[in-house]
Coordinates of C-alpha atoms in Angstrom, one line a residue:
M1 CA -43.6 -87.4 33.5
A2 CA -41.6 -85.4 36.3
T3 CA -40.3 -81.6 34.4
Y4 CA -36.7 -79.9 36.1
N5 CA -36.3 -76.2 35.9
K6 CA -33.1 -75.8 34.1
R7 CA -30.2 -74.8 36.5
G8 CA -29.5 -70.8 35.8
Y9 CA -33.6 -70.1 34.1
K10 CA -34.9 -67.7 34.5
P11 CA -38.2 -66.3 32.5
K12 CA -38.4 -63.5 30.8
S13 CA -40.4 -60.8 32.5
K14 CA -40.9 -58.8 29.8
P15 CA -41.9 -59.8 25.5
E16 CA -38.6 -58.3 23.4
N17 CA -40.2 -56.0 21.9
E18 CA -41.1 -53.7 25.1
D19 CA -36.8 -53.7 25.4
Q20 CA -36.5 -52.8 22.0
E21 CA -38.8 -49.9 22.7
E22 CA -36.7 -48.3 25.7
L23 CA -33.5 -48.0 23.7
F24 CA -35.4 -44.9 22.1
N25 CA -34.6 -42.0 24.5
D26 CA -35.7 -38.6 24.5
S27 CA -31.9 -38.3 22.8
D28 CA -33.0 -40.4 19.9
S29 CA -36.1 -37.5 19.8
T30 CA -33.9 -34.8 19.4
T31 CA -31.3 -36.2 17.2
A32 CA -34.3 -36.8 15.0
E33 CA -35.5 -34.0 14.6
V34 CA -31.8 -31.6 13.9
F35 CA -31.5 -34.0 11.2
S36 CA -35.8 -32.8 9.6
T37 CA -33.7 -29.6 10.6
L38 CA -30.7 -30.0 8.1
D39 CA -32.6 -31.9 5.6
E40 CA -35.0 -28.9 5.9
G41 CA -32.5 -26.0 5.8
A42 CA -30.7 -28.1 2.7
S43 CA -34.1 -28.2 1.2
K44 CA -35.5 -24.7 1.2
T45 CA -31.5 -23.7 0.3
E46 CA -31.4 -25.9 -2.8
E47 CA -34.7 -23.8 -3.3
W48 CA -32.7 -20.5 -3.5
I49 CA -30.3 -22.3 -5.3
E50 CA -32.3 -23.3 -7.4
K51 CA -34.8 -19.8 -8.0
N52 CA -31.9 -18.0 -8.2
Q53 CA -29.2 -19.6 -10.7
K54 CA -29.0 -17.8 -13.1
V55 CA -27.8 -14.9 -11.1
I56 CA -25.0 -17.0 -9.9
I57 CA -24.0 -18.1 -13.0
I58 CA -23.6 -14.9 -14.2
V59 CA -22.3 -13.8 -10.6
V60 CA -19.5 -16.4 -10.9
A61 CA -18.5 -15.6 -15.0
L62 CA -18.6 -11.9 -13.9
L63 CA -16.1 -12.8 -11.3
A64 CA -13.9 -15.2 -14.0
I65 CA -14.4 -12.4 -16.4
G66 CA -12.8 -10.1 -14.5
A67 CA -9.9 -12.5 -13.0
I68 CA -9.4 -13.8 -16.6
G69 CA -9.3 -9.7 -17.7
A70 CA -6.9 -8.6 -15.3
W71 CA -4.6 -11.2 -16.0
A72 CA -5.0 -10.9 -19.9
Y73 CA -4.9 -6.6 -19.1
N74 CA -1.6 -6.9 -17.1
Q75 CA 0.3 -9.9 -19.5
F76 CA -0.9 -8.1 -23.0
V77 CA -1.5 -4.7 -22.5
M78 CA 0.9 -3.6 -19.6
K79 CA 3.4 -6.4 -19.8
P80 CA 4.5 -4.8 -23.2
K81 CA 3.6 -1.2 -22.6
Q82 CA 6.5 -1.3 -19.6
I83 CA 8.8 -2.8 -22.0
E84 CA 8.5 0.3 -24.4
A85 CA 8.4 2.5 -21.7
F86 CA 12.0 1.4 -20.5
G87 CA 13.3 2.0 -24.6
E88 CA 11.6 4.9 -24.8
S89 CA 13.2 6.4 -21.6
S90 CA 17.0 5.6 -23.0
E91 CA 17.8 9.2 -23.6
A92 CA 15.7 11.1 -20.8
N93 CA 17.8 9.5 -18.3
K94 CA 21.0 9.5 -20.2
Y95 CA 20.3 13.9 -19.9
Y96 CA 19.5 13.3 -16.7
D97 CA 22.3 12.0 -14.6
L98 CA 24.3 14.7 -17.4
A99 CA 22.8 16.6 -15.5
L100 CA 23.1 15.6 -12.0
N101 CA 26.7 15.7 -12.6
S102 CA 26.7 18.9 -14.2
T103 CA 26.6 22.7 -13.1
G104 CA 25.7 26.5 -14.1
K105 CA 23.5 26.7 -17.1
E106 CA 24.9 23.8 -18.8
K107 CA 23.0 22.0 -16.1
D108 CA 19.9 23.9 -16.9
S109 CA 19.9 23.1 -20.9
L110 CA 20.8 19.2 -19.4
Y111 CA 17.6 19.4 -17.5
N112 CA 15.1 20.7 -20.1
I113 CA 16.5 18.2 -22.7
A114 CA 15.5 15.5 -20.2
L115 CA 12.3 17.1 -20.1
K116 CA 11.2 17.3 -23.4
G117 CA 13.1 14.3 -25.0
A118 CA 16.2 14.6 -27.5
N119 CA 16.9 12.4 -30.8
G120 CA 13.3 11.6 -31.5
K121 CA 13.9 9.8 -28.5
Y122 CA 10.6 11.1 -25.4
G123 CA 11.1 13.6 -22.7
L124 CA 9.8 12.5 -19.6
L125 CA 6.9 14.4 -19.3
Q126 CA 6.1 12.9 -22.5
I127 CA 7.0 9.7 -20.6
A128 CA 5.3 10.8 -17.8
E129 CA 2.1 11.6 -19.8
E130 CA 2.0 8.5 -22.6
Y131 CA 2.8 5.9 -20.4
Q132 CA 1.1 6.1 -17.1
G133 CA 0.5 3.5 -14.7
T134 CA 3.6 1.8 -14.9
D135 CA 6.5 2.3 -13.2
A136 CA 8.8 3.7 -16.1
G137 CA 6.3 6.5 -16.4
N138 CA 6.2 7.3 -13.1
L139 CA 9.5 7.1 -11.9
A140 CA 9.7 9.7 -15.2
T141 CA 7.1 11.6 -12.9
Y142 CA 10.2 11.8 -9.8
Q143 CA 12.7 12.9 -12.1
A144 CA 10.0 15.3 -14.5
G145 CA 9.5 16.9 -10.7
M146 CA 13.2 16.9 -9.4
A147 CA 14.0 18.1 -12.8
Y148 CA 12.0 21.2 -12.2
L149 CA 12.7 21.9 -8.7
N150 CA 16.8 21.8 -10.0
I151 CA 16.1 24.3 -12.9
G152 CA 13.8 26.9 -9.7
G153 CA 12.9 29.8 -10.5
D154 CA 9.2 29.8 -12.9
Q155 CA 9.0 25.9 -13.1
L156 CA 8.3 25.8 -8.9
Q157 CA 5.1 25.2 -9.2
N158 CA 5.7 22.3 -11.7
A159 CA 8.2 20.7 -9.5
I160 CA 6.0 20.4 -7.1
D161 CA 2.8 19.6 -8.9
Y162 CA 4.6 16.2 -10.9
L163 CA 6.3 15.9 -7.1
K164 CA 2.9 15.7 -5.5
A165 CA 1.8 12.5 -8.1
Y166 CA 4.7 10.4 -8.1
E167 CA 3.4 7.8 -6.0
G168 CA 7.1 6.2 -4.3
G169 CA 4.1 4.3 -0.9
D170 CA 6.9 4.0 1.4
S171 CA 10.1 4.5 -0.7
V172 CA 13.1 6.6 -0.4
L173 CA 12.8 8.5 -3.3
K174 CA 9.2 8.9 -2.0
S175 CA 11.2 10.6 1.0
I176 CA 13.7 12.3 -1.7
A177 CA 9.7 13.9 -3.4
Q178 CA 8.3 15.1 -0.1
A179 CA 11.5 16.9 0.5
G180 CA 11.9 18.2 -3.2
I181 CA 8.2 19.9 -2.6
G182 CA 9.4 21.0 1.3
D183 CA 11.9 22.6 -0.8
A184 CA 11.1 24.0 -3.6
L185 CA 7.5 25.5 -1.6
M186 CA 10.3 27.1 0.5
Q187 CA 12.0 29.2 -2.5
A188 CA 9.0 30.1 -3.9
G189 CA 8.7 31.9 -0.3
Q190 CA 6.0 29.4 1.4
T191 CA 7.3 28.6 4.5
G192 CA 5.0 27.4 6.6
D193 CA 3.7 25.6 4.3
A194 CA 6.8 23.4 4.0
V195 CA 7.2 22.2 7.3
S196 CA 4.8 19.0 6.8
Y197 CA 6.9 18.4 4.0
Y198 CA 9.7 17.6 5.4
M199 CA 8.4 16.5 8.8
N200 CA 6.6 14.0 5.7
A201 CA 9.6 12.4 4.6
A202 CA 11.7 12.3 7.6
N203 CA 8.4 9.9 8.6
T204 CA 8.8 8.2 4.9
N205 CA 11.5 5.4 5.3
Q206 CA 13.2 6.2 8.5
N207 CA 17.2 5.8 8.3
E208 CA 20.1 7.3 9.9
F209 CA 21.2 9.0 6.7
S210 CA 18.1 11.3 5.9
T211 CA 15.9 11.0 8.8
P212 CA 18.3 12.9 10.6
K213 CA 18.7 15.6 8.4
Y214 CA 15.0 16.4 6.9
L215 CA 13.8 16.8 10.9
L216 CA 16.4 19.5 10.9
K217 CA 14.6 21.0 7.5
A218 CA 12.0 21.4 9.1
A219 CA 12.6 22.5 12.2
Q220 CA 14.3 25.7 10.8
A221 CA 11.6 25.3 8.8
A222 CA 9.0 25.9 12.2
L223 CA 12.0 27.9 13.3
K224 CA 11.2 30.6 11.1
T225 CA 7.5 30.6 11.5
G226 CA 7.5 30.8 14.7
D227 CA 6.3 27.1 15.4
Y228 CA 7.8 26.1 18.5
S229 CA 6.6 23.5 19.2
T230 CA 7.1 20.8 15.9
A231 CA 11.0 22.3 16.1
I232 CA 11.0 21.4 19.2
T233 CA 9.5 17.9 18.4
A234 CA 11.6 17.6 16.1
L235 CA 14.9 18.7 17.3
E236 CA 14.0 16.1 19.9
Q237 CA 13.6 13.5 17.2
I238 CA 17.2 13.9 16.6
E239 CA 18.7 14.2 19.9
E240 CA 16.7 11.3 21.0
T241 CA 16.9 9.0 17.9
Y242 CA 20.0 10.8 15.9
P243 CA 22.6 10.9 18.7
D244 CA 25.3 10.5 15.7
A245 CA 24.0 11.9 13.1
V246 CA 25.8 15.0 11.2
E247 CA 22.8 17.2 12.3
A248 CA 23.5 15.9 16.2
K249 CA 25.0 19.2 17.3
T250 CA 23.1 21.6 15.5
A251 CA 19.3 20.5 16.3
Q252 CA 21.3 20.7 19.7
V253 CA 21.8 24.5 19.4
L254 CA 18.9 24.9 18.8
L255 CA 16.6 22.7 20.9
G256 CA 17.8 25.1 23.3
Q257 CA 16.7 28.4 21.5
A258 CA 13.0 27.0 21.0
Q259 CA 12.7 26.0 24.6
A260 CA 13.8 29.1 25.8
A261 CA 11.3 30.5 23.0
S262 CA 8.4 28.6 24.2
N263 CA 9.5 29.9 27.4

């Protein structure tokens, strides 16, 4: 019987298993090594976690306790204390406000009442001490410093101490507090030390109203001590940045004097 080759038929030159072997190349080997390395790394990590799990649990627990503790302290200690402090401040604030709008001996008397308290309520000094860390306590610290500054005389050091203790960030009150320290030092005859506080006041919460005023104070104090460089810097800042300020004309005159004196 005759046999015929089918059209298009080609005999296989290689066994099928040989073709499959060719599909695996070097890249497959590299990938396998990577996975093997990852497996080893994961295994080592697991071993480390297993060995140190007690430490990890303790650290996580401490962090959780710390967070809960901070929340609880703020919620159950600071908030009630804050409310209590503002309630306790009513009389001190009333007399402080009255003092601001008074003159002469009555002014000093009202400031003293604000400082020491009245009608069974704490004064600014007690509020600052008893409610330290609260907004009311911090504000009382500022007010106490300003009260002592206005009383003056032998109370100037108290003014400086309280105003330095006030934490106002970059607020307007912080700027006023820094200038208040400068004023107290000027009254105490420490003109040279006052300059830096006036400059701090000028650079804290800069604005067109208070900044040129404090810059001018800094320049005037600097001129008294012969610090012409600082005076010129302050006066030029007024001239360049605040040309429309009330202090601008005085600054212009002083700038000419300072420049002439420095040559």
